[in-house]
Short mmCIF file of C-alpha atoms and ligand atoms in Angstrom, two decimals:
data_model
loop_
_atom_site.label_atom_id
_atom_site.label_comp_id
_atom_site.label_asym_id
_atom_site.label_seq_id
_atom_site.Cartn_x
_atom_site.Cartn_y
_atom_site.Cartn_z
CA MET M 1 56.23 188.76 55.98
CA SER M 2 59.84 188.60 56.56
CA MET M 3 62.29 191.41 56.35
CA ALA M 4 64.19 189.75 53.52
CA VAL M 5 61.14 189.62 51.24
CA ARG M 6 60.04 193.13 52.14
CA SER M 7 63.39 194.58 51.21
CA ALA M 8 63.44 192.60 48.11
CA ARG M 9 60.14 194.21 47.10
CA PHE M 10 61.54 197.54 47.85
CA VAL M 11 64.64 197.05 45.66
CA LEU M 12 62.47 195.53 42.90
CA GLY M 13 60.15 198.41 43.01
CA GLY M 14 62.97 200.58 41.48
CA TRP M 15 63.61 198.16 38.72
CA ARG M 16 61.05 197.84 36.06
CA CYS M 17 62.97 196.11 33.34
CA PRO M 18 62.80 192.28 33.62
CA LEU M 19 66.13 191.93 31.76
CA LEU M 20 67.94 193.69 34.51
CA LEU M 21 66.22 191.67 37.16
CA LEU M 22 67.42 188.54 35.48
CA LEU M 23 70.93 189.86 35.43
CA LEU M 24 70.92 190.59 39.09
CA VAL M 25 69.79 187.09 39.89
CA LEU M 26 72.37 185.68 37.65
CA VAL M 27 75.18 187.69 39.42
CA ALA M 28 73.95 186.66 42.79
CA THR M 29 73.93 183.08 41.89
CA LEU M 30 77.49 183.25 40.57
CA VAL M 31 78.61 184.88 43.80
CA ILE M 32 77.05 182.17 46.01
CA LEU M 33 78.53 179.34 43.74
CA HIS M 34 81.99 180.87 43.96
CA ARG M 35 81.65 180.92 47.82
CA VAL M 36 80.56 177.31 47.93
CA VAL M 37 83.56 176.17 45.70
CA GLN M 38 86.01 178.00 47.81
CA SER M 39 84.69 176.74 51.10
CA PRO M 40 87.13 174.38 52.70
CA LEU M 41 84.34 172.29 54.16
CA LEU M 42 82.63 171.54 50.82
CA ASN M 43 85.74 171.08 48.61
CA GLN M 44 86.22 167.41 49.35
CA TYR M 45 88.21 166.82 46.27
CA GLU M 46 90.84 169.15 47.28
CA ILE M 47 91.00 167.65 50.89
CA LEU M 48 91.22 164.18 49.54
CA HIS M 49 93.98 165.23 47.09
CA LYS M 50 95.92 166.79 49.83
CA HIS M 51 95.49 163.81 52.15
CA LEU M 52 96.63 161.34 49.49
CA GLU M 53 99.75 163.43 48.74
CA LYS M 54 100.60 163.56 52.36
CA THR M 55 100.21 159.82 53.00
CA ALA M 56 102.30 159.07 49.80
CA ALA M 57 105.12 161.36 51.04
CA SER M 58 105.11 159.87 54.59
CA SER M 59 105.09 156.29 53.34
CA ALA M 60 107.94 157.05 50.89
CA SER M 61 110.04 158.61 53.68
CA SER M 62 109.44 155.68 55.98
CA SER M 63 110.05 153.19 53.24
CA SER M 64 113.31 151.24 53.45
CA SER M 65 113.85 150.37 49.87
CA SER M 66 115.29 152.42 47.03
CA SER M 67 111.84 152.70 45.46
CA SER M 68 108.66 153.28 47.41
CA SER M 69 106.97 150.42 45.62
CA THR M 70 109.55 147.73 46.13
CA ARG M 71 109.38 145.64 49.28
CA SER M 72 112.52 143.90 50.69
CA ILE M 73 112.51 140.44 52.14
CA LEU M 74 115.56 139.08 53.98
CA LEU M 75 115.90 135.23 54.41
CA TRP M 76 117.50 135.25 57.85
CA SER M 77 118.13 131.58 58.40
CA GLU M 78 118.95 128.87 55.99
CA PHE M 79 116.32 126.33 54.72
CA PHE M 80 117.68 122.83 55.59
CA GLY M 81 121.23 124.08 55.05
CA ASP M 82 120.33 125.88 51.87
CA PRO M 83 120.75 129.69 52.33
CA ARG M 84 118.91 130.28 49.04
CA TRP M 85 115.79 128.31 50.03
CA LYS M 86 115.80 126.49 46.71
CA LEU M 87 115.71 129.82 44.81
CA SER M 88 118.21 130.17 41.98
CA TRP M 89 120.01 133.26 43.12
CA ASP M 90 121.19 134.78 46.41
CA THR M 91 119.16 137.87 45.59
CA LEU M 92 116.13 138.02 43.33
CA GLY M 93 114.66 141.28 42.16
CA PRO M 94 111.31 142.20 40.68
CA GLN M 95 112.47 140.94 37.34
CA GLU M 96 113.34 137.50 38.60
CA LEU M 97 110.06 137.34 40.60
CA ARG M 98 108.07 138.10 37.46
CA GLU M 99 110.04 135.97 34.97
CA GLU M 100 111.26 133.07 37.03
CA LEU M 101 108.80 132.63 39.75
CA HIS M 102 105.78 134.04 37.71
CA CYS M 103 104.57 136.14 40.61
CA PRO M 104 101.44 138.22 39.84
CA VAL M 105 102.78 140.75 42.39
CA TYR M 106 106.45 140.98 41.86
CA GLN M 107 107.72 144.37 43.10
CA CYS M 108 109.97 142.79 45.76
CA GLU M 109 113.58 141.94 46.51
CA VAL M 110 114.29 138.61 48.16
CA THR M 111 117.76 138.12 49.43
CA ASN M 112 119.84 136.06 51.82
CA GLN M 113 122.58 138.62 51.91
CA HIS M 114 122.22 140.23 55.37
CA ASP M 115 124.02 143.32 54.22
CA PHE M 116 121.88 143.76 51.01
CA LEU M 117 120.37 146.77 52.85
CA PRO M 118 122.51 148.98 55.16
CA ALA M 119 120.61 147.90 58.40
CA VAL M 120 118.52 144.95 59.23
CA GLU M 121 115.57 147.02 60.51
CA LEU M 122 115.19 148.37 57.02
CA TYR M 123 113.73 145.07 55.55
CA ASP M 124 110.02 144.86 55.21
CA ALA M 125 110.09 141.27 56.16
CA VAL M 126 112.53 139.04 57.80
CA VAL M 127 111.92 135.23 57.18
CA PHE M 128 112.85 132.64 59.81
CA HIS M 129 112.85 128.88 59.00
CA ALA M 130 111.31 127.47 62.15
CA ALA M 131 112.34 123.95 61.54
CA GLU M 132 116.02 124.92 61.95
CA MET M 133 117.57 125.26 65.30
CA PHE M 134 118.51 128.93 65.66
CA PRO M 135 118.87 129.82 69.32
CA LEU M 136 117.05 133.12 69.68
CA THR M 137 119.04 133.85 72.91
CA LEU M 138 122.38 134.07 70.98
CA GLU M 139 123.25 136.71 68.44
CA ARG M 140 121.41 134.72 65.83
CA VAL M 141 118.44 137.14 65.87
CA PRO M 142 118.56 140.53 64.29
CA ALA M 143 120.14 143.01 66.63
CA LYS M 144 117.53 145.62 65.93
CA ARG M 145 113.83 145.46 64.96
CA SER M 146 111.59 148.10 63.59
CA GLN M 147 107.78 148.16 64.50
CA ARG M 148 106.81 148.24 60.80
CA GLN M 149 108.69 145.24 59.72
CA ALA M 150 107.24 141.77 59.75
CA TYR M 151 108.91 138.78 61.15
CA VAL M 152 107.84 135.66 59.29
CA PHE M 153 107.37 132.12 60.68
CA ALA M 154 108.13 129.85 57.75
CA LEU M 155 107.74 126.10 57.81
CA MET M 156 106.96 123.28 55.50
CA GLU M 157 107.26 120.41 58.10
CA PRO M 158 104.42 119.31 60.33
CA PRO M 159 104.48 120.37 63.98
CA GLY M 160 106.20 117.16 64.98
CA GLU M 161 109.26 118.05 62.97
CA THR M 162 109.65 121.54 64.25
CA LYS M 163 113.20 121.20 65.89
CA HIS M 164 112.82 124.48 67.60
CA ARG M 165 111.79 125.89 71.00
CA LEU M 166 108.72 127.84 69.97
CA ASP M 167 107.90 128.60 73.63
CA ASP M 168 110.77 131.13 73.56
CA GLU M 169 109.24 132.89 70.72
CA GLN M 170 105.97 134.01 71.96
CA GLY M 171 105.01 137.47 70.43
CA PHE M 172 107.98 137.28 68.09
CA TYR M 173 106.37 136.55 64.75
CA ASN M 174 104.01 138.83 62.78
CA LEU M 175 103.19 136.52 59.87
CA THR M 176 102.96 132.69 59.45
CA MET M 177 103.97 131.10 56.14
CA THR M 178 103.13 127.40 56.24
CA TYR M 179 101.19 124.77 54.29
CA ARG M 180 98.16 125.51 56.52
CA LEU M 181 95.26 127.31 54.82
CA ASP M 182 94.82 129.72 57.70
CA SER M 183 98.43 130.89 57.36
CA ASP M 184 98.98 134.49 56.54
CA VAL M 185 100.98 133.33 53.52
CA VAL M 186 100.01 129.85 52.24
CA TRP M 187 102.87 127.70 51.12
CA PRO M 188 101.36 124.68 49.40
CA TYR M 189 103.27 121.55 48.19
CA GLY M 190 101.17 121.66 45.00
CA GLN M 191 98.30 123.23 43.49
CA ILE M 192 95.32 122.19 41.26
CA VAL M 193 94.71 124.57 38.34
CA ASP M 194 91.58 124.61 36.19
CA ILE M 195 92.80 124.06 32.59
CA GLU M 196 89.92 126.09 30.97
CA THR M 197 90.09 129.25 33.25
CA GLY M 198 93.77 128.96 34.53
CA ALA M 199 92.45 129.72 38.02
CA VAL M 200 94.14 127.99 41.07
CA VAL M 201 91.30 125.98 42.58
CA ALA M 202 93.12 124.23 45.39
CA PRO M 203 94.39 124.11 48.08
CA SER M 204 91.65 126.42 49.37
CA PRO M 205 89.30 126.34 52.36
CA ASN M 206 86.33 125.78 50.17
CA PRO M 207 87.18 124.90 46.62
CA SER M 208 84.47 124.86 44.02
CA TRP M 209 85.12 121.55 42.06
CA ARG M 210 83.48 120.36 39.00
CA ARG M 211 81.36 117.37 39.49
CA PRO M 212 82.96 114.00 38.58
CA PRO M 213 80.97 112.36 35.76
CA GLY M 214 80.61 109.00 37.37
CA VAL M 215 81.61 105.68 35.98
CA VAL M 216 78.89 104.97 33.39
CA GLY M 217 79.30 107.33 30.45
CA GLY M 218 82.17 108.94 32.37
CA TYR M 219 85.71 109.61 31.53
CA ASN M 220 87.40 106.67 29.90
CA ASP M 221 91.15 107.28 29.90
CA THR M 222 92.46 104.79 27.39
CA GLU M 223 95.97 105.08 28.75
CA VAL M 224 94.81 104.20 32.21
CA TYR M 225 92.39 101.55 30.93
CA ASP M 226 95.25 99.84 29.01
CA LEU M 227 97.59 100.11 31.91
CA TRP M 228 95.14 98.54 34.24
CA ALA M 229 95.55 95.19 32.60
CA SER M 230 99.21 95.16 33.30
CA LYS M 231 98.96 96.25 36.95
CA THR M 232 99.37 93.00 38.74
CA LYS M 233 100.39 94.40 42.14
CA MET M 234 98.06 96.11 44.63
CA ALA M 235 99.85 98.76 46.56
CA ALA M 236 103.28 100.39 46.89
CA TRP M 237 104.56 102.31 49.86
CA PHE M 238 107.78 104.34 49.90
CA VAL M 239 108.78 105.21 53.41
CA SER M 240 111.77 106.21 55.50
CA HIS M 241 110.25 107.19 58.85
CA CYS M 242 109.13 103.90 60.47
CA GLU M 243 107.61 104.85 63.67
CA THR M 244 105.31 107.81 63.49
CA LEU M 245 102.73 109.76 65.47
CA SER M 246 99.98 108.87 63.00
CA LYS M 247 100.74 105.16 63.40
CA ARG M 248 100.67 104.83 59.61
CA GLU M 249 102.99 101.82 59.88
CA GLU M 250 100.21 100.07 61.75
CA LEU M 251 97.68 100.86 59.06
CA ALA M 252 100.06 99.48 56.40
CA LYS M 253 100.63 96.33 58.41
CA ARG M 254 96.88 95.73 58.79
CA LEU M 255 96.27 96.19 55.09
CA GLN M 256 98.78 93.47 54.46
CA GLU M 257 96.30 91.02 56.01
CA TYR M 258 94.03 91.62 52.97
CA PHE M 259 96.48 92.01 50.08
CA GLN M 260 100.15 92.61 49.23
CA VAL M 261 101.57 95.94 50.19
CA ASP M 262 105.16 96.38 48.98
CA ILE M 263 107.10 98.51 51.27
CA TYR M 264 110.16 100.32 49.76
CA GLY M 265 112.85 101.94 51.79
CA LYS M 266 114.28 101.75 55.29
CA CYS M 267 111.09 100.36 56.89
CA GLY M 268 110.44 97.56 54.37
CA THR M 269 112.11 94.76 52.48
CA LEU M 270 112.26 96.42 49.00
CA SER M 271 114.52 99.07 47.74
CA CYS M 272 114.28 101.44 44.78
CA ALA M 273 116.85 104.20 44.45
CA ARG M 274 115.67 107.65 44.72
CA GLY M 275 115.73 109.33 41.26
CA ASP M 276 115.76 106.02 39.39
CA PRO M 277 113.08 106.54 36.65
CA TYR M 278 112.18 102.88 36.87
CA CYS M 279 110.76 103.64 40.42
CA ASP M 280 108.31 106.03 38.93
CA GLU M 281 107.45 103.98 35.90
CA MET M 282 106.68 100.98 37.97
CA LEU M 283 103.94 102.93 39.53
CA ASP M 284 102.27 103.25 36.09
CA THR M 285 102.84 99.75 34.97
CA ASP M 286 102.79 97.56 38.05
CA TYR M 287 100.88 98.98 40.94
CA LEU M 288 97.11 99.86 41.27
CA PHE M 289 97.55 101.97 44.52
CA TYR M 290 100.07 104.36 45.95
CA LEU M 291 99.95 104.72 49.72
CA ALA M 292 100.32 108.47 50.66
CA PHE M 293 100.27 108.04 54.39
CA GLU M 294 101.38 111.12 56.39
CA ASN M 295 103.58 110.83 59.43
CA SER M 296 101.29 113.08 61.48
CA LEU M 297 97.67 113.95 61.59
CA CYS M 298 97.56 117.77 61.18
CA ASP M 299 95.26 120.17 59.55
CA ASP M 300 95.97 120.67 55.83
CA TYR M 301 99.19 118.69 56.02
CA VAL M 302 100.00 116.59 52.95
CA THR M 303 103.41 115.99 51.60
CA GLU M 304 104.65 116.41 48.16
CA LYS M 305 104.71 112.67 47.68
CA LEU M 306 100.96 113.01 47.11
CA PHE M 307 101.32 115.50 44.19
CA ASP M 308 104.14 113.29 42.75
CA ALA M 309 101.70 110.27 42.77
CA LEU M 310 99.02 112.42 40.96
CA ARG M 311 101.44 112.81 38.05
CA ARG M 312 101.48 109.08 37.62
CA ASN M 313 98.79 106.70 36.43
CA ILE M 314 98.03 105.42 39.88
CA VAL M 315 95.32 106.02 42.48
CA PRO M 316 96.59 107.48 45.70
CA VAL M 317 95.17 106.09 49.07
CA VAL M 318 95.56 108.90 51.49
CA PHE M 319 95.79 108.86 55.21
CA GLY M 320 96.33 112.12 57.10
CA GLY M 321 94.92 114.97 59.05
CA ALA M 322 93.85 117.11 56.20
CA ASP M 323 90.40 117.55 54.81
CA TYR M 324 91.42 116.28 51.44
CA SER M 325 88.44 117.93 49.69
CA ARG M 326 90.34 121.18 50.19
CA ILE M 327 93.36 119.87 48.30
CA LEU M 328 92.43 117.37 45.69
CA PRO M 329 89.56 117.04 43.14
CA PRO M 330 86.71 114.60 44.35
CA HIS M 331 87.00 111.12 43.13
CA SER M 332 90.66 111.23 42.43
CA TYR M 333 91.95 109.51 45.66
CA ILE M 334 90.68 107.09 48.31
CA ASP M 335 90.69 108.59 51.82
CA ALA M 336 91.30 106.00 54.54
CA ASN M 337 89.64 108.22 57.17
CA ARG M 338 86.33 108.00 55.26
CA PHE M 339 86.04 104.29 56.25
CA GLU M 340 84.95 103.02 59.66
CA THR M 341 87.25 99.97 59.64
CA ILE M 342 90.39 98.88 57.92
CA SER M 343 88.43 95.93 56.52
CA ASP M 344 86.03 98.34 54.82
CA LEU M 345 88.88 100.24 53.33
CA ALA M 346 90.49 97.08 52.05
CA LEU M 347 87.23 95.96 50.55
CA HIS M 348 86.79 99.15 48.70
CA MET M 349 90.38 99.03 47.32
CA ASN M 350 89.62 95.57 46.12
CA PHE M 351 86.45 96.78 44.44
CA VAL M 352 88.11 99.78 42.74
CA GLY M 353 91.23 97.85 41.77
CA GLY M 354 89.11 95.02 40.30
CA ASP M 355 87.17 96.94 37.78
CA ALA M 356 88.90 98.69 34.93
CA SER M 357 86.11 101.30 34.41
CA GLU M 358 85.76 101.95 38.05
CA TYR M 359 89.56 102.36 38.26
CA ALA M 360 89.78 104.67 35.19
CA SER M 361 87.04 106.92 36.55
CA TYR M 362 89.48 108.09 39.25
CA PHE M 363 91.26 109.96 36.49
CA TRP M 364 88.36 112.09 35.27
CA TRP M 365 89.87 115.25 36.74
CA ARG M 366 92.70 115.27 34.16
CA ARG M 367 90.35 116.60 31.64
CA HIS M 368 89.73 119.70 33.55
CA TYR M 369 92.65 120.30 35.98
CA ARG M 370 96.35 120.13 35.93
CA LEU M 371 98.97 120.34 38.64
CA GLY M 372 100.71 123.57 39.39
CA SER M 373 103.09 125.06 41.74
CA THR M 374 103.86 128.50 43.15
CA SER M 375 106.67 130.09 45.21
CA PRO M 376 105.62 131.20 48.71
CA PHE M 377 107.57 134.45 48.06
CA CYS M 378 105.04 135.45 45.49
CA GLU M 379 102.33 135.45 48.05
CA LEU M 380 104.63 136.99 50.60
CA CYS M 381 105.37 139.83 48.17
CA ALA M 382 101.61 140.29 47.46
CA ARG M 383 100.95 140.38 51.13
CA LEU M 384 103.50 143.15 51.83
CA HIS M 385 101.87 145.12 49.07
CA GLU M 386 98.28 144.92 50.44
CA PRO M 387 96.93 148.31 51.11
CA GLY M 388 97.12 149.18 54.73
CA PHE M 389 99.66 146.48 55.44
CA SER M 390 102.12 148.87 57.14
CA HIS M 391 99.38 150.38 59.25
CA LYS M 392 98.08 147.07 60.59
CA SER M 393 100.11 145.56 63.37
CA GLN M 394 99.74 141.95 64.37
CA SER M 395 101.83 139.39 66.05
CA TYR M 396 101.38 135.72 67.39
CA ASN M 397 101.46 135.87 71.13
CA ASP M 398 101.34 132.13 71.40
CA ILE M 399 102.86 130.75 68.17
CA GLN M 400 103.37 127.35 69.81
CA ALA M 401 99.67 126.99 70.55
CA TRP M 402 98.81 128.22 67.00
CA TRP M 403 101.16 125.64 65.55
CA PHE M 404 100.66 122.65 67.85
CA ASN M 405 96.86 122.84 68.12
CA SER M 406 96.39 121.80 64.55
CA CYS M 407 97.43 118.16 65.15
CA ARG M 408 95.72 115.26 66.84
CA LEU M 409 96.82 111.70 67.70
CA GLU M 410 93.52 109.90 66.75
CA SER M 411 92.27 109.26 63.30
CA ASN M 412 88.63 108.35 62.42
CA LEU M 413 89.66 104.91 61.50
CA LYS M 414 88.84 102.11 63.92
CA TRP M 415 91.83 99.79 64.22
C1 NAG K 501 86.76 102.22 27.79
O1 NAG K 501 87.67 102.06 26.65
C2 NAG K 501 88.07 100.78 26.32
C3 NAG K 501 88.99 100.88 25.25
O2 NAG K 501 89.94 101.80 25.27
C4 NAG K 501 86.83 99.88 26.10
O3 NAG K 501 87.17 98.53 25.89
C5 NAG K 501 85.88 99.99 27.45
O4 NAG K 501 84.72 99.24 27.24
C6 NAG K 501 85.52 101.47 27.69
N1 NAG K 501 84.79 101.44 28.99
C7 NAG K 501 83.67 102.17 29.15
C8 NAG K 501 83.04 102.14 30.53
O5 NAG K 501 83.22 102.99 28.31
C1 NAG K 502 105.30 142.71 64.82
O1 NAG K 502 105.39 142.26 66.10
C2 NAG K 502 106.00 143.12 67.06
C3 NAG K 502 106.14 142.38 68.49
O2 NAG K 502 104.90 141.87 68.87
C4 NAG K 502 105.17 144.39 67.10
O3 NAG K 502 105.83 145.28 68.06
C5 NAG K 502 105.30 145.07 65.75
O4 NAG K 502 104.49 146.27 65.73
C6 NAG K 502 104.59 144.10 64.73
N1 NAG K 502 104.84 144.60 63.41
C7 NAG K 502 103.92 144.37 62.36
C8 NAG K 502 104.21 145.09 61.14
O5 NAG K 502 102.84 143.79 62.63
#
């Protein structure tokens, strides 16, 4: 028998009344409870509260912007001679980001005014257009850099068009903002939005597409069906860069052995002024296929021309380095790289173009999807607001390898 129980018996011996005994137990319990609550080890709520207060205070004091919730983005260089990067103002605040760009996360300021904040190291992000020649060795880079700000590598052109010495810039950038789906901030030329849910389905590494219904009992677009009868020409190609890394010019030439391919622009015999509405209408009324051939074979790289074509009543024939299933709905295009030979491709185009129902089935997606667009600054803003962003440091030690390794010279197609 332990000392505690023995002494308890001794004490209890003097107390006969069970009511008083109950009172004693109650008081003891209260004393113990009070101790527990006061204990610094057990009062997690208090600790958490103090911790959160402290981190909020420290992040507010280290924050550059006027309000701790607003992030500031400086457009350091121009975008093809445009200091506004196609935005409507020199400086856009949260209101413009929300109302004009429709950003889901809009608590940011985007400016090209270098003196918008009193010092360049105060911006949360500094965006560089890596297709411009800005010599880093000269005074064209910020004079001061803070550890907590992100330098952004922004680019819409494929690697072949990067007029810039990237090997000088190893370890310079913290974030990438390009069309590539493995960029930190994805900057797509266009988006596919589900009409029913409003969700952006693509581009995405693994989109979940609805299944195309097939030709029989499938989607019969009367407009396309009617237009099909008037479409007497096979394929149109609009092109201004004649010799390319992808050798698309070769593919077009070889296709001309099978049917007529009308080449508009510098590299062909036909011309149609840019912006002339007739050029677009002719795609609806005259042509069965629109050639969307990319100048280089790079991961995820497709140009806006492809998205323009999807707005018309014409089937795009694509040739590029992208996995097009990450970008467009199935059965909405013909991918040249899916064929073994150019002759197989030509045969297939003849088959699709020769049958109204088959042709119209390529437009099934319009019942479920629409084209959308987004500003990359929305995603950049969201990125800067991600919890823990300011605590996580990253940089691209070999930006040139990251950028160039996404391209290849060979396509699947056998010439
Ligand atoms: C599609 O609709 C047209 C009339 O708009 C009709 O002539 C044609 O037979 C239909 N095709 C299919 C496969 O239902
Ligand atoms: C950005 O990269 C620089 C240089 O590598 C590094 O010192 C800095 O900590 C990085 N900042 C962020 C926010 O990742």
